[in-house]
Every structure is written in C-alpha cells, then in structure tokens.
Coordinates of C-alpha atoms in Angstrom, one line a residue:
M254 CA -19.7 8.7 3.8
I255 CA -16.1 7.9 4.2
L256 CA -13.2 10.4 3.2
V257 CA -10.4 8.8 1.7
T258 CA -7.4 11.3 1.4
G259 CA -5.3 10.6 -1.4
G260 CA -8.0 8.6 -2.7
R261 CA -7.0 8.9 -6.5
G262 CA -3.5 7.2 -5.7
F263 CA -2.2 3.8 -5.7
I264 CA -3.2 2.6 -2.3
G265 CA -6.1 5.2 -2.1
A266 CA -7.6 3.8 -5.1
H267 CA -7.5 0.2 -3.9
A268 CA -8.8 1.1 -0.4
V269 CA -11.8 2.9 -2.0
R270 CA -12.5 0.1 -4.0
A271 CA -12.5 -2.2 -1.3
L272 CA -14.8 0.1 0.8
L273 CA -17.3 0.3 -2.2
D274 CA -17.4 -3.3 -2.2
L275 CA -18.3 -3.4 1.5
G276 CA -21.3 -1.1 0.8
E277 CA -19.7 2.2 1.8
Q278 CA -19.6 5.3 -0.1
C279 CA -16.6 7.5 -0.5
V280 CA -15.2 11.0 -1.0
L281 CA -12.0 10.8 -2.7
G282 CA -9.9 13.7 -1.6
Q283 CA -6.9 14.8 -3.9
R284 CA -4.7 18.1 -4.3
S285 CA -4.2 17.6 -7.9
A286 CA -6.8 17.5 -10.3
G287 CA -7.3 14.3 -12.8
P288 CA -9.5 11.6 -14.0
R289 CA -11.1 9.0 -11.8
P290 CA -8.5 6.2 -11.4
A291 CA -9.2 3.1 -13.6
L292 CA -9.8 0.9 -10.8
L293 CA -13.1 3.0 -10.2
R294 CA -14.4 3.7 -13.7
G295 CA -18.0 2.7 -13.9
V296 CA -18.8 3.3 -10.4
P297 CA -21.6 5.6 -9.9
D298 CA -21.0 9.3 -9.0
G299 CA -22.9 9.3 -5.8
H300 CA -21.0 6.4 -4.6
A301 CA -17.4 7.6 -5.2
V302 CA -17.2 11.4 -5.3
M303 CA -14.1 13.4 -6.3
E304 CA -13.3 16.5 -4.3
P305 CA -10.3 19.0 -4.2
L306 CA -8.4 18.7 -1.1
D307 CA -5.4 20.0 0.5
C308 CA -4.4 18.7 3.7
A309 CA -2.0 21.3 4.5
D310 CA -5.0 23.9 4.2
P311 CA -7.3 23.2 7.3
G312 CA -10.0 25.3 5.4
S313 CA -9.7 22.9 2.4
V314 CA -10.3 20.1 4.6
L315 CA -13.1 21.3 6.6
A316 CA -14.9 22.7 3.4
V317 CA -15.3 18.8 2.3
G318 CA -17.4 18.3 5.5
R319 CA -19.9 21.2 4.6
R320 CA -20.4 19.4 1.3
H321 CA -20.8 15.9 2.5
R322 CA -21.6 14.1 5.9
I323 CA -18.1 12.5 6.8
T324 CA -18.5 9.3 9.0
G325 CA -14.9 8.0 8.9
V326 CA -11.8 9.1 7.5
V327 CA -8.7 7.1 5.8
H328 CA -5.7 9.5 5.6
L329 CA -3.4 8.2 3.0
A330 CA -2.4 11.5 1.4
A331 CA 1.2 12.6 1.9
S332 CA 3.2 15.5 0.6
G333 CA 6.9 15.3 -0.9
L334 CA 7.7 11.6 -0.8
G335 CA 11.6 12.5 -1.5
A336 CA 10.7 15.5 -3.9
S337 CA 10.7 18.3 -1.3
P338 CA 13.4 19.3 1.3
P339 CA 13.4 16.6 4.0
L340 CA 12.2 19.3 6.9
E341 CA 9.7 20.8 4.6
E342 CA 8.4 17.3 3.7
V343 CA 8.1 16.5 7.4
Q344 CA 6.7 19.6 8.4
T345 CA 4.0 19.5 5.6
N346 CA 2.8 16.0 6.1
T347 CA 2.6 16.6 10.0
A348 CA 0.4 19.7 9.4
G349 CA -1.7 17.9 7.3
L350 CA -2.5 15.1 9.8
F351 CA -3.2 17.9 12.4
A352 CA -5.7 19.4 9.9
V353 CA -7.5 16.0 9.0
L354 CA -7.6 14.9 12.9
R355 CA -9.2 18.6 13.9
A356 CA -11.6 18.2 11.2
A357 CA -12.6 14.5 12.1
L358 CA -13.1 15.6 15.5
E359 CA -15.4 18.7 14.4
W360 CA -17.2 16.2 12.3
G361 CA -17.8 13.7 15.1
V362 CA -16.1 10.7 13.0
A363 CA -15.9 7.5 14.5
R364 CA -12.7 6.5 13.3
V365 CA -9.6 7.8 11.6
V366 CA -7.1 5.4 10.0
V367 CA -3.8 6.8 9.4
A368 CA -1.0 5.3 6.9
S369 CA 2.1 4.5 8.5
T370 CA 4.7 2.5 6.7
I371 CA 6.9 -0.6 7.7
G372 CA 9.9 1.7 7.3
V373 CA 9.6 2.8 10.9
Y374 CA 10.8 -0.7 12.0
A375 CA 14.0 0.1 10.1
G376 CA 16.8 -0.8 12.6
A377 CA 14.6 -2.9 14.7
D378 CA 15.9 -6.3 15.7
G379 CA 14.4 -9.5 14.8
P380 CA 13.0 -11.3 11.8
S381 CA 9.3 -10.5 12.8
Y382 CA 8.2 -7.1 13.3
R383 CA 5.3 -6.6 16.0
E384 CA 3.4 -3.6 16.5
G385 CA 4.1 -3.6 20.3
A386 CA 8.0 -3.8 20.1
P387 CA 10.1 -0.5 20.7
L388 CA 11.0 1.5 17.6
P389 CA 14.4 3.0 17.2
V390 CA 14.1 6.6 17.3
A391 CA 16.4 7.7 14.1
S392 CA 15.2 7.2 10.8
P393 CA 17.2 6.5 7.6
H394 CA 14.7 8.6 5.3
P395 CA 12.3 11.2 5.7
I396 CA 9.3 8.9 5.0
P397 CA 9.6 6.8 7.9
A398 CA 10.5 9.9 10.2
S399 CA 7.1 11.6 9.1
K400 CA 5.4 8.3 9.8
K401 CA 7.0 8.0 13.2
I402 CA 5.8 11.7 14.1
A403 CA 2.4 10.8 12.7
E404 CA 2.0 7.7 15.0
I405 CA 2.9 9.8 18.0
V406 CA 0.3 12.4 17.1
A407 CA -2.2 9.7 16.5
D408 CA -1.5 8.3 19.7
V409 CA -2.1 11.7 21.7
A410 CA -5.3 11.9 19.7
A411 CA -6.3 8.5 20.7
S412 CA -5.2 9.1 24.1
S413 CA -7.7 12.1 24.1
G414 CA -10.8 10.0 23.1
Q415 CA -10.3 10.4 19.2
E416 CA -10.3 6.8 17.9
V417 CA -7.2 7.1 15.6
V418 CA -5.7 3.8 14.1
S419 CA -2.1 3.8 12.6
V420 CA -1.5 1.2 9.9
R421 CA 1.8 0.2 9.0
I422 CA 1.9 -0.6 5.3
G423 CA 4.5 -3.2 3.9
A424 CA 5.8 -3.2 0.2
I425 CA 2.5 -3.2 -2.0
W426 CA 2.5 -4.1 -5.7
G427 CA -0.2 -4.3 -8.3
P428 CA -2.4 -2.3 -10.5
L429 CA -1.9 1.5 -10.6
G430 CA 1.7 1.0 -8.8
R431 CA 5.1 1.9 -9.9
P432 CA 6.2 0.1 -12.9
S433 CA 9.5 -0.5 -10.7
S434 CA 10.5 0.3 -7.1
P435 CA 13.7 1.1 -5.7
F436 CA 12.8 -1.0 -2.4
F437 CA 11.6 -4.4 -4.1
A438 CA 11.8 -6.2 -7.3
A439 CA 8.3 -7.6 -8.0
P440 CA 6.8 -4.7 -10.0
G441 CA 9.5 -4.3 -12.3
L442 CA 9.9 -8.3 -12.8
V443 CA 6.1 -8.4 -13.8
H444 CA 6.4 -5.3 -16.2
A445 CA 9.7 -6.5 -17.6
A446 CA 7.9 -10.0 -18.5
V447 CA 4.5 -8.4 -20.0
R448 CA 7.0 -6.4 -22.1
A449 CA 8.8 -9.3 -23.0
G450 CA 5.9 -11.5 -23.8
A451 CA 4.3 -8.2 -25.9
R452 CA 7.6 -8.4 -28.1
S453 CA 7.4 -12.3 -28.5
G454 CA 3.8 -12.2 -29.6
A455 CA 2.9 -14.2 -26.2
G456 CA 0.3 -11.5 -25.0
D457 CA -2.8 -13.6 -25.4
A458 CA -5.1 -14.6 -22.7
G459 CA -4.0 -18.1 -22.4
A460 CA -0.6 -16.9 -21.4
V461 CA -2.3 -15.0 -18.7
R462 CA -3.7 -18.3 -17.3
G463 CA -0.4 -19.7 -16.8
G464 CA 2.2 -22.1 -18.7
P465 CA 5.1 -24.4 -17.9
A466 CA 7.7 -23.3 -15.7
P467 CA 11.2 -21.9 -16.9
A468 CA 13.8 -24.5 -16.7
S469 CA 16.1 -22.2 -14.6
P470 CA 15.9 -22.9 -11.0
T471 CA 15.2 -19.5 -10.1
G472 CA 12.4 -19.2 -12.5
A473 CA 14.4 -17.1 -14.8
T474 CA 15.5 -17.2 -18.4
P475 CA 19.1 -17.2 -19.1
G476 CA 21.2 -14.2 -20.7
G477 CA 20.4 -11.3 -18.3
S478 CA 21.1 -10.2 -14.9
A479 CA 18.7 -6.9 -14.5
V480 CA 15.5 -5.6 -15.1
D481 CA 15.5 -2.7 -17.6
G482 CA 15.5 0.6 -15.4
M483 CA 16.3 -1.4 -12.2
P484 CA 19.5 -2.2 -10.3
P485 CA 20.5 -5.9 -10.5
V486 CA 18.1 -8.3 -8.9
Y487 CA 19.4 -11.1 -6.5
A488 CA 17.5 -14.1 -6.2
E489 CA 17.7 -14.4 -2.6
D490 CA 17.0 -10.7 -1.5
S491 CA 13.6 -11.1 0.3
V492 CA 10.8 -8.6 1.7
D493 CA 7.3 -9.0 2.9
M494 CA 4.7 -8.1 0.0
C495 CA 1.2 -7.5 0.0
Y496 CA -0.9 -7.2 -3.0
A497 CA -2.5 -4.0 -3.7
R498 CA -6.3 -5.4 -3.6
D499 CA -5.5 -7.2 -0.6
C500 CA -3.7 -4.0 1.1
G501 CA -7.0 -1.9 0.0
R502 CA -9.2 -4.6 1.9
A503 CA -7.4 -4.8 5.0
I504 CA -7.6 -0.8 5.3
A505 CA -11.2 -0.7 4.5
L506 CA -11.7 -3.6 7.0
L507 CA -9.6 -1.5 9.8
Q508 CA -12.0 1.4 8.7
T509 CA -15.3 -0.5 9.3
T510 CA -14.8 -3.2 11.5
P511 CA -17.3 -2.3 14.5
A512 CA -14.5 -2.9 17.3
L513 CA -10.8 -2.6 17.4
R514 CA -8.7 -3.8 20.3
H515 CA -5.3 -1.8 19.2
R516 CA -3.9 1.6 18.0
T517 CA -1.4 0.1 15.7
Y518 CA -1.8 -2.6 13.1
N519 CA 0.7 -4.2 10.3
V520 CA -0.5 -4.6 6.9
G521 CA 1.3 -7.2 4.8
G522 CA 1.7 -10.6 3.7
G523 CA 3.1 -12.2 7.0
R524 CA 6.0 -13.6 5.5
A525 CA 9.5 -12.6 3.6
V526 CA 9.0 -13.4 -0.3
A527 CA 12.1 -14.0 -2.0
N528 CA 12.8 -12.6 -5.5
H529 CA 13.4 -16.3 -7.0
E530 CA 9.8 -17.0 -5.8
V531 CA 8.6 -13.9 -7.6
A532 CA 10.2 -14.8 -10.6
A533 CA 9.2 -18.4 -10.6
A534 CA 5.7 -17.4 -10.2
V535 CA 6.1 -14.9 -13.1
G536 CA 7.6 -17.4 -15.2
R537 CA 4.5 -19.7 -14.7
V538 CA 2.3 -16.8 -16.1
V539 CA 4.5 -15.6 -19.0
P540 CA 7.0 -18.3 -19.8
G541 CA 10.2 -17.0 -21.0
G542 CA 9.6 -13.6 -20.1
V543 CA 11.6 -13.2 -16.8
P544 CA 15.3 -11.8 -16.8
A545 CA 18.0 -13.8 -15.0
L546 CA 18.5 -13.2 -11.5
L547 CA 21.9 -12.8 -9.9
P548 CA 22.7 -15.4 -7.2
G549 CA 22.8 -14.9 -3.6
R550 CA 21.9 -11.8 -2.0
S551 CA 22.8 -8.1 -2.5
P552 CA 25.7 -6.7 -0.9
G553 CA 24.8 -5.1 2.3
S554 CA 21.4 -7.1 2.6
P555 CA 20.2 -7.8 6.1
A556 CA 21.2 -11.1 7.2
L557 CA 17.5 -11.8 8.2
D558 CA 14.5 -11.8 5.9
A559 CA 12.1 -9.8 8.1
H560 CA 8.3 -9.8 8.0
L561 CA 5.5 -8.0 9.6
D562 CA 3.4 -10.0 11.9
V563 CA -0.2 -9.6 10.9
T564 CA -1.7 -11.5 14.0
R565 CA -3.5 -8.1 15.2
L566 CA -4.9 -7.5 11.6
R567 CA -6.1 -11.2 11.4
E568 CA -7.6 -11.5 14.8
D569 CA -9.3 -8.2 14.8
T570 CA -10.9 -7.7 11.3
G571 CA -10.9 -11.6 10.2
F572 CA -8.6 -10.5 7.5
V573 CA -6.8 -13.3 5.1
P574 CA -5.2 -12.4 1.8
E575 CA -6.9 -13.5 -1.1
Y576 CA -4.1 -13.2 -3.4
G577 CA -1.4 -15.6 -3.4
L578 CA 1.8 -15.3 -5.3
D579 CA 0.3 -17.1 -8.5
R580 CA -2.9 -15.4 -8.3
A581 CA -1.5 -12.0 -7.6
V582 CA 1.0 -12.2 -10.7
A583 CA -1.5 -13.5 -12.9
D584 CA -4.0 -10.8 -11.7
Y585 CA -1.4 -8.0 -12.4
V586 CA -0.2 -9.6 -15.8
G587 CA -3.9 -9.4 -16.9
W588 CA -4.3 -5.7 -16.1
L589 CA -1.4 -4.6 -17.8
R590 CA -2.3 -6.7 -20.7
A591 CA -5.5 -5.1 -20.8
G592 CA -3.7 -1.8 -21.7
H593 CA -3.0 -0.2 -18.4
P594 CA 0.1 1.5 -18.1
R595 CA 0.6 0.6 -14.5

C-alpha cells in the first residue's frame, strides 16, 4: 500500500484518487480526524484506508507501518502554512520529513515522493523554471523556505541510497481547493461565476456544457473590477496553472513509474495562463457570470510570465495534461453545481 501523508487534503485526495485509478491501494494519513474526502466517497474501505498520523511524532508514523505493509510514500502533509510562527513552522515540517524518511527506510519502501513548491524559484531569472537551475538561497515566505530545506534533506537521503523524489508543484486549482487564493485568480473567478449563475437561475446542466462567450474582450461582464473576497483581478496577470486532477495523476505517475532519471520534477501546466484567458473560459461555461477584470498588469507584477518547464515529467512518466482550460473550468463548475462547497 502507498502511504499518502495529508491524504485527506486538497492535493492529497487527488493523488490518492489517481493512485487508485492506477490500481494501487492507499493509506490516507492525516493528523486531524474527519470524513473521507468527497472525491473518494464510494471507494471500498480496503482500497483507501484512513489512519491517524502525526508526522511530527515518529512513533505515530512507525505505527502505520505496523498496521499496513507500506510499499511507497507520497509525503504531502505540512504543518502551519502561515498559521504558526515561521521558525516553528520550518522546524515542525523538517522534523516531520525526517520522521517519514526514517520510517520509509525501516519499511524498505521503494520510493518516497516529497512535495515541494514553485515558490522555491522565487527570485530566479528567466521565463522558464527548470529543475537544474540554481535556486536563490533566500526565500520570501516560510513555505518555500521549508521546501528548500526539504529538498536538501531529500537529496542527502537520495545520496545515501534511498530513492527520494522532490516534486515542485505549481498553482493548483479545482475540486476540494480553496474558493479563492491570494496567489492566483482562477479559483475565485470560477466560484464567483457559479454564485452569479445561481442568483440568475442559470445553474442548469446545460449551462455547464457551455454557451456563447461574453462580448467583453477579456471574457468578463461589465460593471465590476474584482471578485468577492479577492483583491482586484488584472487581465494580464499570469501564472502557471495545473488542474487538480492532472496534478494528482502526475504525482501518482512519479510514485509508480518503474524508473526515474532525476531527483526533482516540476508539476505544472507548462505555460503561463493569463487571467483574461481564464475569464474567457469561465464565460463560455457560465455566460454572464464573470466580473470585469482590470486592464493590464497589477502594480509590482513581474515583467516576465514565468512557467514551469515540465519536460522531465513528460519524458520520464509520459504525463500529458488531460484537462485543458475549457475542460477544467467545465469540470470545476459541474463539481460546484453538484453541491460541493469547494
């Protein structure tokens, strides 16, 4: 069985779903108790087993291996994420990684996949982020700082003979994700459109399949400049986006592909997507549901639209995204209209 720490979380649930689709069985390790994610409802208990697990407690991690035969690990759990003092957050997450790596070594696990982030590239030059490029030492936030430390620890473990793969994950959006993000506009645009469609009575299944595009060049309706609960959304701001179902499948492939040639892989869409592209796609699914975008770029936005180079991922695992922008928006809208709050 493959242990997925943080398996009840946003990316964790999608990784578990993808692993199950590949014929694997999973243990979902989570510190907090709670129901099975909606994405995994209906899965037989023996295929996706939920277990209490606190990565900061080595005994808690090892106990999972006494109850199940763990053959692989996907380590996605993280503590804090801005809720704890920065030093405490970094300490807790680093200690958790050590506990997972030591347990995996004891269990004889074939491969450990460790989550990193696109944030480790903050301050790097060039429009394309490649795994082999040197990274700035400094980090603007505790999350990328923790992930840089994790990558160093993972690399030391790999140098000692343990197969450990770091996965630099880009901006992920879709079912189970937050309704809005401080880092990119896509989730907020979709949620705002679904709310607007519900108010106008346009929430039928036919609208999910699409309709005429809005008249605005940005794909937005006139009369607004922001999405509820979000900062103003600028049409030309761009980010590398990967739909959650594709992200989960990429992680599953990195866990199950028999042989990998590298220790670090980018997981993203492979190009920068502008907010006006997202708005246009949302408008095709929910006509009239998208607030207007502000023209141009936000103040202080980077001059270059950087994206993750996903050549390694494609060449070593055969991964190709299944969800283009329109299909992703339609899937997400359909998920929300089915009654899921996020």
